[in-house]
PDB file of C-alpha atoms in Angstrom:
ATOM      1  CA  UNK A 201      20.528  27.343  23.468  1.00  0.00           C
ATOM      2  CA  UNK A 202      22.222  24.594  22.267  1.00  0.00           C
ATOM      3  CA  UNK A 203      20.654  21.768  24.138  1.00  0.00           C
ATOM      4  CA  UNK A 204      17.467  23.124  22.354  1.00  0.00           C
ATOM      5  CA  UNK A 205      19.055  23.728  18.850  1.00  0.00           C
ATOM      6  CA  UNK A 206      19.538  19.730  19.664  1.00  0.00           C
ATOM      7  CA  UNK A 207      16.084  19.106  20.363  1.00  0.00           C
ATOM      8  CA  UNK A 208      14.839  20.682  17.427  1.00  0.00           C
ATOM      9  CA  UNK A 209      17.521  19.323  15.005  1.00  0.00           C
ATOM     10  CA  UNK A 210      17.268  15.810  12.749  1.00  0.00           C
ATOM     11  CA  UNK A 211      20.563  14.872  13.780  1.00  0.00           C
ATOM     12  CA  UNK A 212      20.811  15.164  17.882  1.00  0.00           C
ATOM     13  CA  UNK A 213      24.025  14.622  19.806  1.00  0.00           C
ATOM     14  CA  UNK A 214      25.673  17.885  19.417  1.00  0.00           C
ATOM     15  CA  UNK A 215      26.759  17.173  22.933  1.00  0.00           C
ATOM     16  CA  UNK A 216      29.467  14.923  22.182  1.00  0.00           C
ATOM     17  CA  UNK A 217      31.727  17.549  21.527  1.00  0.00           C
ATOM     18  CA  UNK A 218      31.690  19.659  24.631  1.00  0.00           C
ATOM     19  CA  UNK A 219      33.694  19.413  27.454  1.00  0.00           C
ATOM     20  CA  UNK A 220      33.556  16.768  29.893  1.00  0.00           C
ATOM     21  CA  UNK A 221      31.681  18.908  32.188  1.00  0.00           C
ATOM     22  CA  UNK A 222      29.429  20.502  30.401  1.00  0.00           C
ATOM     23  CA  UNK A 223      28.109  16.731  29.152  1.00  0.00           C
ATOM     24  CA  UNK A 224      27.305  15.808  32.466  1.00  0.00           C
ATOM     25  CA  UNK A 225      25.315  18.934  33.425  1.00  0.00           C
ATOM     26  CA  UNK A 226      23.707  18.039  29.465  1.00  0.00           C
ATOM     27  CA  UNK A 227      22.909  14.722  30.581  1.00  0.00           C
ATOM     28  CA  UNK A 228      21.310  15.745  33.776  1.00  0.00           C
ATOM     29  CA  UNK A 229      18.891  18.337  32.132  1.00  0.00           C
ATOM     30  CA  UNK A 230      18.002  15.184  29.470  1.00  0.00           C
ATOM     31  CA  UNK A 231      17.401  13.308  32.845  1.00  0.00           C
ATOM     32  CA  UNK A 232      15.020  16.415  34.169  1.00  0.00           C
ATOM     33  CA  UNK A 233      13.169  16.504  30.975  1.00  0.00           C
ATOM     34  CA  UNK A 234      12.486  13.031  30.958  1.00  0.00           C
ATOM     35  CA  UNK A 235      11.483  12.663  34.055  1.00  0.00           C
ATOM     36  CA  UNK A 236       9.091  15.673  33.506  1.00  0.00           C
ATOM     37  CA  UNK A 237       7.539  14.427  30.298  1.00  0.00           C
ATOM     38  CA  UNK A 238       7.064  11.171  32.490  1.00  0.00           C
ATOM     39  CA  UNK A 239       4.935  12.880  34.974  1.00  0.00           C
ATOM     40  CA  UNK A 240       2.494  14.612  32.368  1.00  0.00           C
ATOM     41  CA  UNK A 241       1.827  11.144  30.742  1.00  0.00           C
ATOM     42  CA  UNK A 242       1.184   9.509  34.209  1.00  0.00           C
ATOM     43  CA  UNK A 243      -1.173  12.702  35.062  1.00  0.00           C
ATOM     44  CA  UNK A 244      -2.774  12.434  31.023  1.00  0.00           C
ATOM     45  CA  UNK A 245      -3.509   8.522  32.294  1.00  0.00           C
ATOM     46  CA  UNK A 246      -4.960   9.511  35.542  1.00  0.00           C
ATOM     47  CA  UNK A 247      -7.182  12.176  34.026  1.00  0.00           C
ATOM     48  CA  UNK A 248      -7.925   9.322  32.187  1.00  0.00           C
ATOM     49  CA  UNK A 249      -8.874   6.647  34.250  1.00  0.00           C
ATOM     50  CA  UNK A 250     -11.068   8.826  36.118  1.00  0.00           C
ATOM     51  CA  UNK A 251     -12.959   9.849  33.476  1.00  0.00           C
ATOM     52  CA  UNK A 252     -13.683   6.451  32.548  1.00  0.00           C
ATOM     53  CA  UNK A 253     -15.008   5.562  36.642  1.00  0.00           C
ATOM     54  CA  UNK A 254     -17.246   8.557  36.895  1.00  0.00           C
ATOM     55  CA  UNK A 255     -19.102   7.390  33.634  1.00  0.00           C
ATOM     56  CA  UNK A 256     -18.845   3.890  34.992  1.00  0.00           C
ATOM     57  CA  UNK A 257     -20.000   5.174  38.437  1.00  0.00           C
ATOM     58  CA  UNK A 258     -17.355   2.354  39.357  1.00  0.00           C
ATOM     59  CA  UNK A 259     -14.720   2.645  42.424  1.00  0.00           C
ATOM     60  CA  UNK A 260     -11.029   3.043  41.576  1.00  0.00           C
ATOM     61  CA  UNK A 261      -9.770  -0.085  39.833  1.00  0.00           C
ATOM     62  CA  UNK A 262      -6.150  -1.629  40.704  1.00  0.00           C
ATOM     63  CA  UNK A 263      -5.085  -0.804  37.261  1.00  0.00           C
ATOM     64  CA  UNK A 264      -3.261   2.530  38.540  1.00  0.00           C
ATOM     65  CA  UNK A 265      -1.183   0.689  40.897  1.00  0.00           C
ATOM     66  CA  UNK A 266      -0.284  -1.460  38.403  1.00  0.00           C
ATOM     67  CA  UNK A 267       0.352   1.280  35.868  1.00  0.00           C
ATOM     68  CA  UNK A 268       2.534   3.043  38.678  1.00  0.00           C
ATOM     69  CA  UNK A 269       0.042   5.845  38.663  1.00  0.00           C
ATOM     70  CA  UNK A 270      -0.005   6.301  42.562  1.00  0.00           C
ATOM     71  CA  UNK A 271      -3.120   7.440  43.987  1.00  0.00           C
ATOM     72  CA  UNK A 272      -6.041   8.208  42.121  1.00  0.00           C
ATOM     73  CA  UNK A 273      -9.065  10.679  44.571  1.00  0.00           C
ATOM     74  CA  UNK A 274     -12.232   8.312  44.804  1.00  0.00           C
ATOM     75  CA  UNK A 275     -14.539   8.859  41.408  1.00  0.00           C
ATOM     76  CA  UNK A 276     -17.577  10.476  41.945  1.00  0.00           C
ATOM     77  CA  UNK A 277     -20.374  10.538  39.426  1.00  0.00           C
ATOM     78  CA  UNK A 278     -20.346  14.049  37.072  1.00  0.00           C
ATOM     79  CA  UNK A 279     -23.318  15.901  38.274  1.00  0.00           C
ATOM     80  CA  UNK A 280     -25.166  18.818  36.331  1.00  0.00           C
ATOM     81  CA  UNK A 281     -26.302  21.761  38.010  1.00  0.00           C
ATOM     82  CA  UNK A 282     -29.780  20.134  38.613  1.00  0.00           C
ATOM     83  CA  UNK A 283     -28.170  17.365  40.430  1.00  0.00           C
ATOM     84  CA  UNK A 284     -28.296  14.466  37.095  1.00  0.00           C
ATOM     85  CA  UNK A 285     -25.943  12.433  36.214  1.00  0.00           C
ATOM     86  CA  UNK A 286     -24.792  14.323  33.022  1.00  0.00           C
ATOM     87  CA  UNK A 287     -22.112  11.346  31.943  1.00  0.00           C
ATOM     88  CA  UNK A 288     -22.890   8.152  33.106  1.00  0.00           C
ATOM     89  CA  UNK A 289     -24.606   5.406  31.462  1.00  0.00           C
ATOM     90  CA  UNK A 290     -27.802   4.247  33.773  1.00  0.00           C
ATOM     91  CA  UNK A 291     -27.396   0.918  35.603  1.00  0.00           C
ATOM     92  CA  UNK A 292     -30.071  -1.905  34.247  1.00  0.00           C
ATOM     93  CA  UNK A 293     -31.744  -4.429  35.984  1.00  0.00           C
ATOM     94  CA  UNK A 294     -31.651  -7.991  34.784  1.00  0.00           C
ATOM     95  CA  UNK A 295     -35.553  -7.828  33.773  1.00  0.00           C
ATOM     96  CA  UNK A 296     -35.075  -4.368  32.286  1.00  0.00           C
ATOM     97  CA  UNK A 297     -31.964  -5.993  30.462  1.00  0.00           C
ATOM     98  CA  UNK A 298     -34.494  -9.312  29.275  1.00  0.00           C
ATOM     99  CA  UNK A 299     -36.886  -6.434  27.691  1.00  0.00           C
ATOM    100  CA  UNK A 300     -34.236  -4.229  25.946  1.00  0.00           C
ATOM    101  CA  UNK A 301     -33.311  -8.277  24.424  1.00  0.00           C
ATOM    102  CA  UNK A 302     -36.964  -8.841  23.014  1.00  0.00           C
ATOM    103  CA  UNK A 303     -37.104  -5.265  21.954  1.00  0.00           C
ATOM    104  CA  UNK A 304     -33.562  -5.474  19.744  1.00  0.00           C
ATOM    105  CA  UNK A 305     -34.362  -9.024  18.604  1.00  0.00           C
ATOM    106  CA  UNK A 306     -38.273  -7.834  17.371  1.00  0.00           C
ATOM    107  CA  UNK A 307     -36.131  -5.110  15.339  1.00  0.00           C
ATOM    108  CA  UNK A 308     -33.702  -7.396  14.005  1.00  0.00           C
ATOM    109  CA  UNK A 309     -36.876  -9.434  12.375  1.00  0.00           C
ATOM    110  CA  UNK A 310     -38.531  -6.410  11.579  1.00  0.00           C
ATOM    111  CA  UNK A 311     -35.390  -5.204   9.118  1.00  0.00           C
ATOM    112  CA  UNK A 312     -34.548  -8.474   7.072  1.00  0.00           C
ATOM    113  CA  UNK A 313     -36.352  -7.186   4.614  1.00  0.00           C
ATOM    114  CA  UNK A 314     -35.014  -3.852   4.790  1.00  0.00           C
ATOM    115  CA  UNK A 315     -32.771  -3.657   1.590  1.00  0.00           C
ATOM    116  CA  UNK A 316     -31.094  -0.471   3.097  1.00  0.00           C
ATOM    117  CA  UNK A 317     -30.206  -2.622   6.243  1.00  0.00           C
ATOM    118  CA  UNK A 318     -29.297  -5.766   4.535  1.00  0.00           C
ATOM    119  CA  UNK A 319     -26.359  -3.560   2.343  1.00  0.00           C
ATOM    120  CA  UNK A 320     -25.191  -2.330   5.881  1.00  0.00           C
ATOM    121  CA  UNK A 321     -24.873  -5.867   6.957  1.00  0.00           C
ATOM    122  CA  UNK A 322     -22.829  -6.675   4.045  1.00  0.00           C
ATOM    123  CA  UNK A 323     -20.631  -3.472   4.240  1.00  0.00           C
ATOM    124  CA  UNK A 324     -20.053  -5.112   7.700  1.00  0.00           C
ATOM    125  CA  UNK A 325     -19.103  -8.450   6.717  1.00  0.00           C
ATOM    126  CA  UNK A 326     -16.284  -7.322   4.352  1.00  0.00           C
ATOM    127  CA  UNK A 327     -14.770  -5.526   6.975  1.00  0.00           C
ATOM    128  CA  UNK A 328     -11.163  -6.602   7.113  1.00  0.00           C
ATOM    129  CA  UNK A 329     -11.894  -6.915  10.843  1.00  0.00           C
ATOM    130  CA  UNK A 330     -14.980  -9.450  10.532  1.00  0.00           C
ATOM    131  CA  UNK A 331     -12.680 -11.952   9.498  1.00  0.00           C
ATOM    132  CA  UNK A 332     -11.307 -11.977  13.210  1.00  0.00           C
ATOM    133  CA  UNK A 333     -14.806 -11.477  15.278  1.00  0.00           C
ATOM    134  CA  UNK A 334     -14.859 -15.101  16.591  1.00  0.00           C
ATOM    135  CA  UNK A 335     -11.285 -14.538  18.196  1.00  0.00           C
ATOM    136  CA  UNK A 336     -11.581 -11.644  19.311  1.00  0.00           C
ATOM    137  CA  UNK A 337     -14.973 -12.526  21.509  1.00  0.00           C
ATOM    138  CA  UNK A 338     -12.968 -15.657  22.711  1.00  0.00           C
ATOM    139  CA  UNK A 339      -9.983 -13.450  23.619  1.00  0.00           C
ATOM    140  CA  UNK A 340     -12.366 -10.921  25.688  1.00  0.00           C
ATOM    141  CA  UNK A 341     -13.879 -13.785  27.291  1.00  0.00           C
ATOM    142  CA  UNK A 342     -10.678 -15.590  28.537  1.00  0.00           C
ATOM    143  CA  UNK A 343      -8.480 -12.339  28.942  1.00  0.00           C
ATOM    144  CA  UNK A 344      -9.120  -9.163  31.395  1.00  0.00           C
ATOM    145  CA  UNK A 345      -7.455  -6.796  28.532  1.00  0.00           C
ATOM    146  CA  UNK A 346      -7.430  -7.305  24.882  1.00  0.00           C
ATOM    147  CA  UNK A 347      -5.493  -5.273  22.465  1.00  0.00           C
ATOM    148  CA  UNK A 348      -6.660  -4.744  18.824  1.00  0.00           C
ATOM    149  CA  UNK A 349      -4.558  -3.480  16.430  1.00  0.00           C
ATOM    150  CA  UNK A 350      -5.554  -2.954  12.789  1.00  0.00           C
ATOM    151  CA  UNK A 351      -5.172  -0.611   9.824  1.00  0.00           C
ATOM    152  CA  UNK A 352      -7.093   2.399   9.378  1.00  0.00           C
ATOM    153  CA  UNK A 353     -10.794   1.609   8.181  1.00  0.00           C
ATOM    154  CA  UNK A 354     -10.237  -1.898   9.367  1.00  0.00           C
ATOM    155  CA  UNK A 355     -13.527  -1.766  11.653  1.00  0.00           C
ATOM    156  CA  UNK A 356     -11.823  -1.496  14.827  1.00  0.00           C
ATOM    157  CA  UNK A 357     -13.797   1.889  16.004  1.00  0.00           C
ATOM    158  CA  UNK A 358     -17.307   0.682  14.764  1.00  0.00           C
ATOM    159  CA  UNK A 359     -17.363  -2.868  14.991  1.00  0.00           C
ATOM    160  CA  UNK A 360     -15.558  -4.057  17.888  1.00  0.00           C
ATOM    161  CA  UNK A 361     -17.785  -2.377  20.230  1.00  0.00           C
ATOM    162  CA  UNK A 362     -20.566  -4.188  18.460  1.00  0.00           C
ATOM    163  CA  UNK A 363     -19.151  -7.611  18.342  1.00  0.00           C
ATOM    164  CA  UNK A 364     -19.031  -7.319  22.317  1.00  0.00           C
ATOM    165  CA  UNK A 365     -22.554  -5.971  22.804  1.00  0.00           C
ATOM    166  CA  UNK A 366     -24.562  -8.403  20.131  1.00  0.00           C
ATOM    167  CA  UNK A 367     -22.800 -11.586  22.033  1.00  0.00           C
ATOM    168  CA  UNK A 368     -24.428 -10.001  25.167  1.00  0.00           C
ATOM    169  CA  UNK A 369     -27.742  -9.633  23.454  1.00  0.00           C
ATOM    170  CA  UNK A 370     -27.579 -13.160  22.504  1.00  0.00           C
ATOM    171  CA  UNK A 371     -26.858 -14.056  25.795  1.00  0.00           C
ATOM    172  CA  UNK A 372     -28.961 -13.827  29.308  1.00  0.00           C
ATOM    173  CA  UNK A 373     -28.242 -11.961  32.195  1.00  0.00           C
ATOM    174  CA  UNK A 374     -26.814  -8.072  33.077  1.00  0.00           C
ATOM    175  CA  UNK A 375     -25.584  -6.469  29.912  1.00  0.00           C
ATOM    176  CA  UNK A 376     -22.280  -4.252  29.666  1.00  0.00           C
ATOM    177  CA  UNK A 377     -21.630  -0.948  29.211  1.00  0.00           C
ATOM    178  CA  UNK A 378     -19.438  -0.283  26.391  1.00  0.00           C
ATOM    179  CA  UNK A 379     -17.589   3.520  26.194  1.00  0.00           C
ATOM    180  CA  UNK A 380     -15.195   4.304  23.365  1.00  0.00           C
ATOM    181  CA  UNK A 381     -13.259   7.704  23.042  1.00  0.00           C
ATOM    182  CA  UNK A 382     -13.249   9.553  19.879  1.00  0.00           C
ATOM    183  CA  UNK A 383     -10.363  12.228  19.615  1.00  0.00           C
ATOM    184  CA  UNK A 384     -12.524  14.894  18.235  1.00  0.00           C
ATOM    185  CA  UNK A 385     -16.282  15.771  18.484  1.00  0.00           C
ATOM    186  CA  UNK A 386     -17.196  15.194  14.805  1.00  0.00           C
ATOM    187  CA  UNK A 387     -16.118  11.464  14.723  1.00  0.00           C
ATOM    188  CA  UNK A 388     -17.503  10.798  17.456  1.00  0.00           C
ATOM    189  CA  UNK A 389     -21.063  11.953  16.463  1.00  0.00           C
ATOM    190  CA  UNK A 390     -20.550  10.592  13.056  1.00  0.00           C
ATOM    191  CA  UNK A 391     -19.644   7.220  14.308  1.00  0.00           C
ATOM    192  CA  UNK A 392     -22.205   7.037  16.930  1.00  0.00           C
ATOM    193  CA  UNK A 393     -25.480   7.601  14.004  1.00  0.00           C
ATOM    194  CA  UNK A 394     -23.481   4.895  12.116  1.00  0.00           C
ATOM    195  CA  UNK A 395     -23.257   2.266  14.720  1.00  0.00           C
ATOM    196  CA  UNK A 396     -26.950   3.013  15.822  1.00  0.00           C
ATOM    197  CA  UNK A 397     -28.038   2.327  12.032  1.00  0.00           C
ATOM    198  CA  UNK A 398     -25.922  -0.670  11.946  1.00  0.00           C
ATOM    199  CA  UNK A 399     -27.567  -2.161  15.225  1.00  0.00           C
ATOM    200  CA  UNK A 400     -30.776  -1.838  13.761  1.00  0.00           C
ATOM    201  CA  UNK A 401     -31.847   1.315  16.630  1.00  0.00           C
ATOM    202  CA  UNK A 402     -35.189   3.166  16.295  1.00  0.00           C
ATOM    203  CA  UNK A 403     -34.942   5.978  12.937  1.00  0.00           C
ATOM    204  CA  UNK A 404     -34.899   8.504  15.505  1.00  0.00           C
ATOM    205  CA  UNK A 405     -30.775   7.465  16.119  1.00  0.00           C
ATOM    206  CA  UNK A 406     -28.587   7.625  18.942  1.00  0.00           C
ATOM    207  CA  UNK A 407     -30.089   8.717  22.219  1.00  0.00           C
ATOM    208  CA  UNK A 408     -33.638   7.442  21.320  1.00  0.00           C
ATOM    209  CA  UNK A 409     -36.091   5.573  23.425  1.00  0.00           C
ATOM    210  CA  UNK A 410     -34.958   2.107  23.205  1.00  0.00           C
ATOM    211  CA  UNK A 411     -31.416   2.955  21.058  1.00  0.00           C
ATOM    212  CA  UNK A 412     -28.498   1.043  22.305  1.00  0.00           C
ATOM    213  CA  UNK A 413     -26.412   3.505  20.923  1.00  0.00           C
ATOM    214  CA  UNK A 414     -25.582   6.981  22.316  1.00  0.00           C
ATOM    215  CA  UNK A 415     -23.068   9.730  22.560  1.00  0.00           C
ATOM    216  CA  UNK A 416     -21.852  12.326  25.240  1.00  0.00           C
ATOM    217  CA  UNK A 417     -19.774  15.194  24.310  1.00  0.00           C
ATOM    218  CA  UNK A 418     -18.880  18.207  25.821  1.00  0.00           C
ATOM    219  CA  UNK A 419     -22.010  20.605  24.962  1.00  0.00           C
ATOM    220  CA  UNK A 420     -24.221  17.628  23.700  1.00  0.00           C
ATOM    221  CA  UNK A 421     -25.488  14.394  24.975  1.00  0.00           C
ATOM    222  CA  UNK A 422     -27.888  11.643  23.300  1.00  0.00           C
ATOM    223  CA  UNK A 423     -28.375   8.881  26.191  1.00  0.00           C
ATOM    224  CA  UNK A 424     -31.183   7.052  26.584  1.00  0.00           C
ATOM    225  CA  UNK A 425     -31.655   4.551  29.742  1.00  0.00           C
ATOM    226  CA  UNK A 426     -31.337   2.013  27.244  1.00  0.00           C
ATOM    227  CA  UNK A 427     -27.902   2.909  25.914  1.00  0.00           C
ATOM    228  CA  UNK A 428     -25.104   0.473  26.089  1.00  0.00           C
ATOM    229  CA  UNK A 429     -22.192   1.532  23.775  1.00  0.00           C
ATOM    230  CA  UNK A 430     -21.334   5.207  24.256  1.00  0.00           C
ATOM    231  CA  UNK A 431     -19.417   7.087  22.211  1.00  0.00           C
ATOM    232  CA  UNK A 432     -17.815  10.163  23.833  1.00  0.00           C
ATOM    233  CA  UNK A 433     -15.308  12.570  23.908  1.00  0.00           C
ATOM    234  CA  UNK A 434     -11.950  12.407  26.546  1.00  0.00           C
TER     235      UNK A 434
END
């Protein structure tokens, strides 16, 4: 009772003044809870990282050994009950990848005049986070993991992504897929419509025939073979 009264108080250590004894037994239930709330974020990461491979459709990565995550089971694309692929994003040939190119750039022309999608473009630029794109694409191009850090409403969430997939559009060869979590289901619907108008995507939004945008959450998906960033929910 008092351990927890400790736990739950602003000013812990009311084990100082027990008994020699009675510490040590303290100290080894601190040592049990640790290693206990150790374990749960080690599982939380696995859960994690497996997630990630079955939308990848990739093989286990080294990054749990070097997490200290053990052993994670082989990942295995998500299946529905027909059999399809309910989560991950559709691999794309280099000539389907060359099309999807013309089709974006055509739209790109197509909206400079667009008023609507000229203000977006500006929003964009006074991101506190545009100031940085240049960096950032030469840090993911040199470095095999990147952290961003930035305030809220800095652009990290809705224009990162994008900074990686229009430098592969302006590229040749294979493109990427992109996946970002979103916490809840709202943001990441909200964000995904927002991103899709930003890219310039067909009116019909994420999920539509030739969108590069799309979202997957638990009781609603809008993926199109074309989709490269995905927005989802972990």
């Amino acid at each position: 009772a008092l351990m927890k009264l400790s736990q739950d108080s602003e000013k812990p250590g009311l084990q100082r003044g027990l008994p020699p004894v009675y510490r040590q037994r303290w100290q080894e239930w601190d040592e049990k809870l640790l290693a206990e709330l150790q374990e749960r974020k080690k599982s939380l990461v696995k859960d994690k990282i497996l997630f990630l491979e079955r939308l990848l459709r990739t093989k286990p990565t080294m990054l749990q050994s070097s997490l200290g995550l053990g052993t994670v089971e082989s990942a295995q694309p998500l299946s529905g009950p027909k059999g399809e692929d309910e989560l991950a994003l559709q691999e794309m040939s280099i000539d389907a990848a060359e099309r999807l190119r013309r089709s974006y750039q055509e739209r790109q022309q197509a909206l400079e005049q667009e008023v609507e999608f000229d203000q977006l473009q500006q929003q964009r630029q006074r991101l506190p986070v545009a100031e940085y794109k240049e960096q950032f694409l030469r840090a993911v191009a040199s470095q095999g993991v990147v952290v961003v850090s930035g305030a809220t409403g800095s652009g990290k969430t809705t224009q990162v992504p994008q900074y990686v997939l229009e430098d592969a559009l302006e590229k040749s060869g294979p493109l990427p897929n992109i996946i970002v979590t979103e916490p809840r289901r709202i943001s990441a619907v909200s964000v995904a419509k927002r991103v899709s108008q930003e890219m310039g995507d067909p009116w019909e939004g994420p999920g539509s025939r030739e969108s590069l945008v799309g979202y997957q959450i638990r009781l609603e998906k809008k993926v199109a073979s074309s989709t490269r960033l995905l927005f989802c929910t972990v």
